[in-house]
Structure formats: structure tokens, C-alpha cells
CSV table of C-alpha atoms in Angstrom, one decimal:
chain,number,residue,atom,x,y,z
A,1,UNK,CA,169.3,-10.7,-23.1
A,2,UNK,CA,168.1,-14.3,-23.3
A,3,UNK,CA,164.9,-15.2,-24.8
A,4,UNK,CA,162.2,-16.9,-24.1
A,5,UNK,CA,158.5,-18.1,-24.8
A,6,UNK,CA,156.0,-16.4,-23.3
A,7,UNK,CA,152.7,-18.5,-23.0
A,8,UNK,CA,149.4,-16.4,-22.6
A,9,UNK,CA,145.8,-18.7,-22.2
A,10,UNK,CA,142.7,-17.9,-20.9
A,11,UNK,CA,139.0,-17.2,-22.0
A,12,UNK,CA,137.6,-16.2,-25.6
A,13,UNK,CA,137.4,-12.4,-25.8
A,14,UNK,CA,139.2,-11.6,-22.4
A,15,UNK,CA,142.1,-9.3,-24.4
A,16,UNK,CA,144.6,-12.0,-24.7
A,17,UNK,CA,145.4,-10.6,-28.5
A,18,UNK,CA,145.6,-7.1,-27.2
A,19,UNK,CA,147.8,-7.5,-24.5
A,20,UNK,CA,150.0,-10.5,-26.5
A,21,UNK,CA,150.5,-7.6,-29.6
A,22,UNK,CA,151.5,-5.3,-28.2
A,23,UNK,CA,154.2,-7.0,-25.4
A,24,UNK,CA,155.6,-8.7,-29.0
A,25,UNK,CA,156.0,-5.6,-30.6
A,26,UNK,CA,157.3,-3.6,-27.5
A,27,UNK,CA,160.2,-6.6,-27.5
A,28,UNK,CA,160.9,-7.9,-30.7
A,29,UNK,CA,159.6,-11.0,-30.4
A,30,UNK,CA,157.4,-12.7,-32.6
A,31,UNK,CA,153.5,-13.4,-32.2
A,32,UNK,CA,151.2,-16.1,-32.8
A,33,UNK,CA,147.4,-16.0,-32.3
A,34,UNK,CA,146.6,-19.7,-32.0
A,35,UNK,CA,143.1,-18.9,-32.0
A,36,UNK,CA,143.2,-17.3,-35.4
A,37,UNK,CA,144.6,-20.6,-36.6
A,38,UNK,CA,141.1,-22.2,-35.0
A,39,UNK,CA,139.0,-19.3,-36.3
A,40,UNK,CA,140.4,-20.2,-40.0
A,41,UNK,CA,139.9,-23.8,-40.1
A,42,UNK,CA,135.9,-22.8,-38.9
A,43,UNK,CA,135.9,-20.7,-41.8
A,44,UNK,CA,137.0,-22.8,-44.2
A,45,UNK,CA,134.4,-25.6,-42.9
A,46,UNK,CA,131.9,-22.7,-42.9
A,47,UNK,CA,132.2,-22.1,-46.5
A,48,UNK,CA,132.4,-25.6,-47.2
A,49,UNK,CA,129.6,-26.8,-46.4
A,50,UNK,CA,131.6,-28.9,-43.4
A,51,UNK,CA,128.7,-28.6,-41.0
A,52,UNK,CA,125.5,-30.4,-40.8
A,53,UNK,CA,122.0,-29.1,-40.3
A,54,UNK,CA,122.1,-29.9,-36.3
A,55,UNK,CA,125.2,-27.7,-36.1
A,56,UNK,CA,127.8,-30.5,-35.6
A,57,UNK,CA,130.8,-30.9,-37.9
A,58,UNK,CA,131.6,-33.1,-40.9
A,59,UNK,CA,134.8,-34.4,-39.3
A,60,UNK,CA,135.8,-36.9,-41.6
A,61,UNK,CA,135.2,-34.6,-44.5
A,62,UNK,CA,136.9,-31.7,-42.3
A,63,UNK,CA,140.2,-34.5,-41.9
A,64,UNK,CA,140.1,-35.0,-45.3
A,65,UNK,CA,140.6,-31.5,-46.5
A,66,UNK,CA,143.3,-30.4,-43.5
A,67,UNK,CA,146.0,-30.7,-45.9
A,68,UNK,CA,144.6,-28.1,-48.1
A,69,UNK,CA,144.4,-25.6,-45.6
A,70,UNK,CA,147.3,-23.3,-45.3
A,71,UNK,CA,147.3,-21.0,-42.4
A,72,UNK,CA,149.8,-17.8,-42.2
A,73,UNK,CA,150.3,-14.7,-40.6
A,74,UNK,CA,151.8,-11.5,-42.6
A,75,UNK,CA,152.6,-8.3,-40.8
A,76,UNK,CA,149.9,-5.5,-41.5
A,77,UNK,CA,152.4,-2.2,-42.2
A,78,UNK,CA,149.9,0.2,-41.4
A,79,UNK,CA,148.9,-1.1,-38.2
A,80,UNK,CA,152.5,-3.2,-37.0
A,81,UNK,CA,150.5,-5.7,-36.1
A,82,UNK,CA,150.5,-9.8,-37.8
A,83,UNK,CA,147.1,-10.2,-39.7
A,84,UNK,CA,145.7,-13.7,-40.4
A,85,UNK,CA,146.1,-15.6,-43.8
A,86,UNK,CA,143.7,-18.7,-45.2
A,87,UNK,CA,145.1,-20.2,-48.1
A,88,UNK,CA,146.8,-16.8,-49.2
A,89,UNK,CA,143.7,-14.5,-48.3
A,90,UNK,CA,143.4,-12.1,-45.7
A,91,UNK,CA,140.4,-13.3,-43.1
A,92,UNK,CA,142.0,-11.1,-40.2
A,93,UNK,CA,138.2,-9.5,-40.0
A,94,UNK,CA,135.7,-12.1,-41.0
A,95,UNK,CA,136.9,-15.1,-38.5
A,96,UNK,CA,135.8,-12.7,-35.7
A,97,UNK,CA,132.1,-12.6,-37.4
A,98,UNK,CA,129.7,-14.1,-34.6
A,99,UNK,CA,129.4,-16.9,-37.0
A,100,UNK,CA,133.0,-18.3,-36.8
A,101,UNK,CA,132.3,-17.7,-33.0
A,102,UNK,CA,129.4,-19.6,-32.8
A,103,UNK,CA,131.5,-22.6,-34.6
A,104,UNK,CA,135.0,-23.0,-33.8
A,105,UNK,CA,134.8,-24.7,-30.2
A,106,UNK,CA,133.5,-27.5,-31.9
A,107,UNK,CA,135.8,-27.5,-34.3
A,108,UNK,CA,139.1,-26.8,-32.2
A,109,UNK,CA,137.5,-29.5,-30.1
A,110,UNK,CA,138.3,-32.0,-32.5
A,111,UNK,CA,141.4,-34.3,-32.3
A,112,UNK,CA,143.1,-34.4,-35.6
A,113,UNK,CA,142.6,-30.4,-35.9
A,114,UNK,CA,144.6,-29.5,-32.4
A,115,UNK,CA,147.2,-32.1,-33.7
A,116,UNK,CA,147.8,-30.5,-36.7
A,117,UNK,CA,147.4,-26.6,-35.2
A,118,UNK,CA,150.1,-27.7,-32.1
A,119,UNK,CA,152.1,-29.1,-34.4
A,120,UNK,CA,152.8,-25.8,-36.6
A,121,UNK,CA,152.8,-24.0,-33.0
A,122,UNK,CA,155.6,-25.7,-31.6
A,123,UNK,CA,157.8,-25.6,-34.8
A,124,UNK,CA,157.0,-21.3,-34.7
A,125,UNK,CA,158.1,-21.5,-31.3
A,126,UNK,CA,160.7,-23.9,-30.8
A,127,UNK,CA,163.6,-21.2,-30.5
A,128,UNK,CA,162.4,-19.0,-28.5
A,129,UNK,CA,161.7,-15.2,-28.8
A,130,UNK,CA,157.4,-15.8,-29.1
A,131,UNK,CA,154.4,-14.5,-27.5
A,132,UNK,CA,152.2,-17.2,-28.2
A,133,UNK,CA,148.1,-17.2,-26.6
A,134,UNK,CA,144.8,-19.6,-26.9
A,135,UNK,CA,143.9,-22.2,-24.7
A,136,UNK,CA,146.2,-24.7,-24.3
A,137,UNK,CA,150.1,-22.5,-25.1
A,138,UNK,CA,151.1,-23.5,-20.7
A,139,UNK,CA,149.5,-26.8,-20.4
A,140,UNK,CA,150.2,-28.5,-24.0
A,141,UNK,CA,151.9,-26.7,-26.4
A,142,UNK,CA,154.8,-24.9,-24.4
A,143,UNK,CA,154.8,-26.2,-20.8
A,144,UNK,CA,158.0,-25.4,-20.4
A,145,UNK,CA,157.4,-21.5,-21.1
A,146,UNK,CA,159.6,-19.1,-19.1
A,147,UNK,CA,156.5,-17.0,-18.6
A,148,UNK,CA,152.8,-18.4,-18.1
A,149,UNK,CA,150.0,-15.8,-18.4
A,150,UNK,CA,146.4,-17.1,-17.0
A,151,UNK,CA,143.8,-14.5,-18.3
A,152,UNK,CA,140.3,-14.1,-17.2
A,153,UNK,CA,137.4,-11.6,-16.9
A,154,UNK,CA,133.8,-11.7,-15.9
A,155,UNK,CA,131.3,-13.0,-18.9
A,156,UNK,CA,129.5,-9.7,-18.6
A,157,UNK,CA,132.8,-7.6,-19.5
A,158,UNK,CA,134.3,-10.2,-22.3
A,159,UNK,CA,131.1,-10.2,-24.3
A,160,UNK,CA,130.9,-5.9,-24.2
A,161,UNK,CA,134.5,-5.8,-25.5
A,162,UNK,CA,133.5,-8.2,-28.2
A,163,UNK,CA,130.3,-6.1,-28.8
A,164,UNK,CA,132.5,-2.8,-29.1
A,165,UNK,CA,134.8,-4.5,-31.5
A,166,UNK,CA,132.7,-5.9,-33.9
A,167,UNK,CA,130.4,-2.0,-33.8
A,168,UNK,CA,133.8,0.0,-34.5
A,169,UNK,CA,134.6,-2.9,-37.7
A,170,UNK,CA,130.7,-2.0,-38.8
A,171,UNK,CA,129.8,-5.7,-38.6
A,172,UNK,CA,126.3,-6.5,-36.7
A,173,UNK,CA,126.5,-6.9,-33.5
A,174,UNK,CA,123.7,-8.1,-30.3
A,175,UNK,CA,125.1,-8.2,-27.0
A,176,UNK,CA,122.8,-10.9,-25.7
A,177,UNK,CA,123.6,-13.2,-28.6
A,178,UNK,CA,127.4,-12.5,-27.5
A,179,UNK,CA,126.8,-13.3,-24.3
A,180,UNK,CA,125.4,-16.4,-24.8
A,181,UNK,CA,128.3,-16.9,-26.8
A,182,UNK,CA,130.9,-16.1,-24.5
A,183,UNK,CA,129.2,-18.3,-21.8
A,184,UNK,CA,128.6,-21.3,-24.4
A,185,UNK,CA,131.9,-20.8,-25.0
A,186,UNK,CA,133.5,-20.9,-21.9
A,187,UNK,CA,132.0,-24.3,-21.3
A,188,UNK,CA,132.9,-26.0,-24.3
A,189,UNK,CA,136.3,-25.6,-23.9
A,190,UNK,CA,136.7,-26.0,-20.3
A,191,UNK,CA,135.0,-29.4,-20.8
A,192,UNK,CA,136.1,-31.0,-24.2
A,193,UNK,CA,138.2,-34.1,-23.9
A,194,UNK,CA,141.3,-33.1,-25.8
A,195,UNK,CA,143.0,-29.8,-24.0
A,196,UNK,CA,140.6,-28.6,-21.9
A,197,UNK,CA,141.2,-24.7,-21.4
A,198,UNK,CA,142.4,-24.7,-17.5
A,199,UNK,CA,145.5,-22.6,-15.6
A,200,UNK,CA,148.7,-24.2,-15.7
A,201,UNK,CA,150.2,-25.2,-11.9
A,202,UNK,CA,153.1,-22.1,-12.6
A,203,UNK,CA,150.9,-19.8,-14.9
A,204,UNK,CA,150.2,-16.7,-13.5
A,205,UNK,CA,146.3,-15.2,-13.0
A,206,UNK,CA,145.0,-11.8,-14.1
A,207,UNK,CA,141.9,-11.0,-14.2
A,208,UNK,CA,141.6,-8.0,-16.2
A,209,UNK,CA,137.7,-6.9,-15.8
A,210,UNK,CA,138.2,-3.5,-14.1
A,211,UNK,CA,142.0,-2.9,-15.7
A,212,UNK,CA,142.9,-0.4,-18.9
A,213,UNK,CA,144.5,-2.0,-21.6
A,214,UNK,CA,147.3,0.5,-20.7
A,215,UNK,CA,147.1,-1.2,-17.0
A,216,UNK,CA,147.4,-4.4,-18.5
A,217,UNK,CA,150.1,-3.9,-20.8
A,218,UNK,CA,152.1,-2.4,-17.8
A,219,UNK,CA,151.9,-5.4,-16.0
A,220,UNK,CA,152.8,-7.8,-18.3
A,221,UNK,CA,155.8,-6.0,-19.4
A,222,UNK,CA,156.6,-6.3,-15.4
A,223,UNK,CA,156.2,-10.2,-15.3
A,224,UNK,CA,158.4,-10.4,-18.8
A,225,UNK,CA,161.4,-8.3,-17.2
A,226,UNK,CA,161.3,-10.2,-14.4
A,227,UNK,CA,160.8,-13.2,-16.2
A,228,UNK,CA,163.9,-12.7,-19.0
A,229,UNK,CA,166.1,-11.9,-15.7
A,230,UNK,CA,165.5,-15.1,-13.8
């Protein structure tokens, strides 16, 4: 069986992760959570000191230090899934803080960062056999994916799921503070200059606000067999 790159984009905290996991794992392939890449050069801005008081980033300090920030992913044997490396530590939990949330559209908004994070995604993914999501995998980093996932759910429902996550981890959570999140969000990166989050002309749309991740996960596995059998 041939195979192919599988490109899944769509809004922060919509399930992307989930459903890109486990559809890696239930064929071999492997899996890239762009957005963990973004998430870990926030961090490392975060801690330091990259921001200014007003909230906006230190670029030229930020493009400065890109080169000494290493970003990997090492499968997690007792869950099967890939966890997220910064310069050999484990940050899988801490760049979904509300923090790193509150920063990283401002800093995966800048140039010189999505140059540098495309970059390492295409060279993951240039022979195939990856499940690759964020916000630009169809439109910039793999528009000629075999299989183009468009994912979407209503504000209200992405910033619950967020909520629950961050409960069940026993990190502090407010829904209304995640909401605004998710909605600031959603703005920022539909309307930056450089890869603006939108649906690729061949991607195909779910919106998963009333599905199971079970549900979910059963339809994508549909659009990959039909997709590796093209």
C-alpha cells in the first residue's frame, strides 16, 4: 500500500491532535504536531524574557536565539503516543498552560519563526507515510497532500474541551478566560499576513461539535482508505 501525507488544519482546540494520533498509530505512519513546534518556541520566549510589558514580542531578540532552539518529538511508551521536546526537555504538558495559549499566535505569526518551523516540517515529511496538523499543513507546507482534513467546531465547544483537558492534567483552568482565548485566537490567525489559517480548495470539512472522538476517528479512517486507494 502506497503512502501518503495526510494534512489535517483547522482551529486551536478543535481535536486535531486527537484525531491526527490516533489515525498515525492505527497506520503506522508517523505524526507531527506542528503546533507543538509553535507552542515551544512561546515557551522558550516566555521564559526568556522575549516579551515586552504591552504583550508584543522581542522579535529581533526572538531571531537571534532561533538557532538555539531545538525542537523534537520522542515517543511516550506508556501512552504510544509522540510527546514534545525543547532543547532535550519534555514540555508536552506545560505548552498547553493558558499562558503559552495566550502567546503563541503572535509568535507563530511572525515571519522568520514559520520559515524556520515549515522548513523542519517539510524535511519530516518529504517521503511520505505522515500525519501532519496546524494551520497551514494543505495550503503551505504540503499542498500536494493526498488527503486534506479541514477541522472546525463552534467556539463554545473548543474552549470546554480545552477546559476539561487542562482540569483532568490538574492545571487551573476558567472557561471564560478560554473562551476568550479560543475566540482571540481564531482571529489572529485567520488574519495574520504570513499563512493565514483558511481551508484549502481540495481539503475536506468536518465539523466535529456534536461528534465522539470514536465518531471522528471512524471517519477519518474512511477518507484515509479511500484516499491511499485513489
Amino acid at each position: 500500500m502506497k503512502k501518503i501525507t495526510i494534512a489535517i488544519d483547522g482551529h486551536s482546540s478543535c481535536g486535531k491532535s486527537t484525531m491526527a494520533k490516533h489515525l498515525a498509530r492505527e497506520v503506522g505512519y508517523i505524526y507531527v504536531d506542528t503546533g507543538a513546534m509553535y507552542r515551544s518556541v512561546t515557551l522558550y520566549a516566555l521564559r526568556h524574557d522575549l516579551f515586552c510589558a504591552d504583550g508584543s514580542v522581542k522579535a529581533e531578540e526572538l531571531e537571534q536565539q532561533m538557532s538555539q532552539i531545538s525542537i523534537s518529538f520522542r515517543l511516550n511508551a506508556e501512552t504510544g503516543r509522540p510527546d514534545t521536546y525543547l532543547n532535550g526537555e519534555c514540555v508536552e504538558d506545560i505548552i498547553r498552560s493558558l499562558e503559552v495559549s495566550e502567546h503563541v499566535s503572535l509568535v507563530a505569526a511572525l515571519p522568520f519563526v514559520r520559515t524556520a518551523m515549515v522548513k523542519q516540517q517539510q524535511l519530516m515529511g518529504q517521503d511520505g507515510g505522515v500525519v501532519m496538523d496546524g494551520r497551514d499543513i494543505g495550503t503551505v507546507v504540503f499542498p500536494n497532500a493526498e488527503l486534506k482534513i479541514f477541522v472546525t467546531a463552534s467556539a463554545e465547544v473548543r474552549a470546554q474541551r480545552r477546559y476539561d483537558e487542562l482540569k483532568q492534567k490538574g492545571m487551573t483552568a476558567d472557561y471564560a478566560d478560554i473562551l476568550r482565548n479560543v475566540q482571540e485566537r481564531d482571529y489572529m490567525d485567520s488574519h495574520r499576513e504570513v499563512s493565514p489559517l483558511r481551508q484549502a480548495d481540495d481539503a475536506l470539512l468536518l465539523d466535529n461539535s456534536n461528534m465522539t472522538i470514536p465518531e471522528q476517528n471512524a471517519w477519518l479512517m474512511e477518507k484515509f482508505k479511500e484516499a491511499v486507494n485513489r
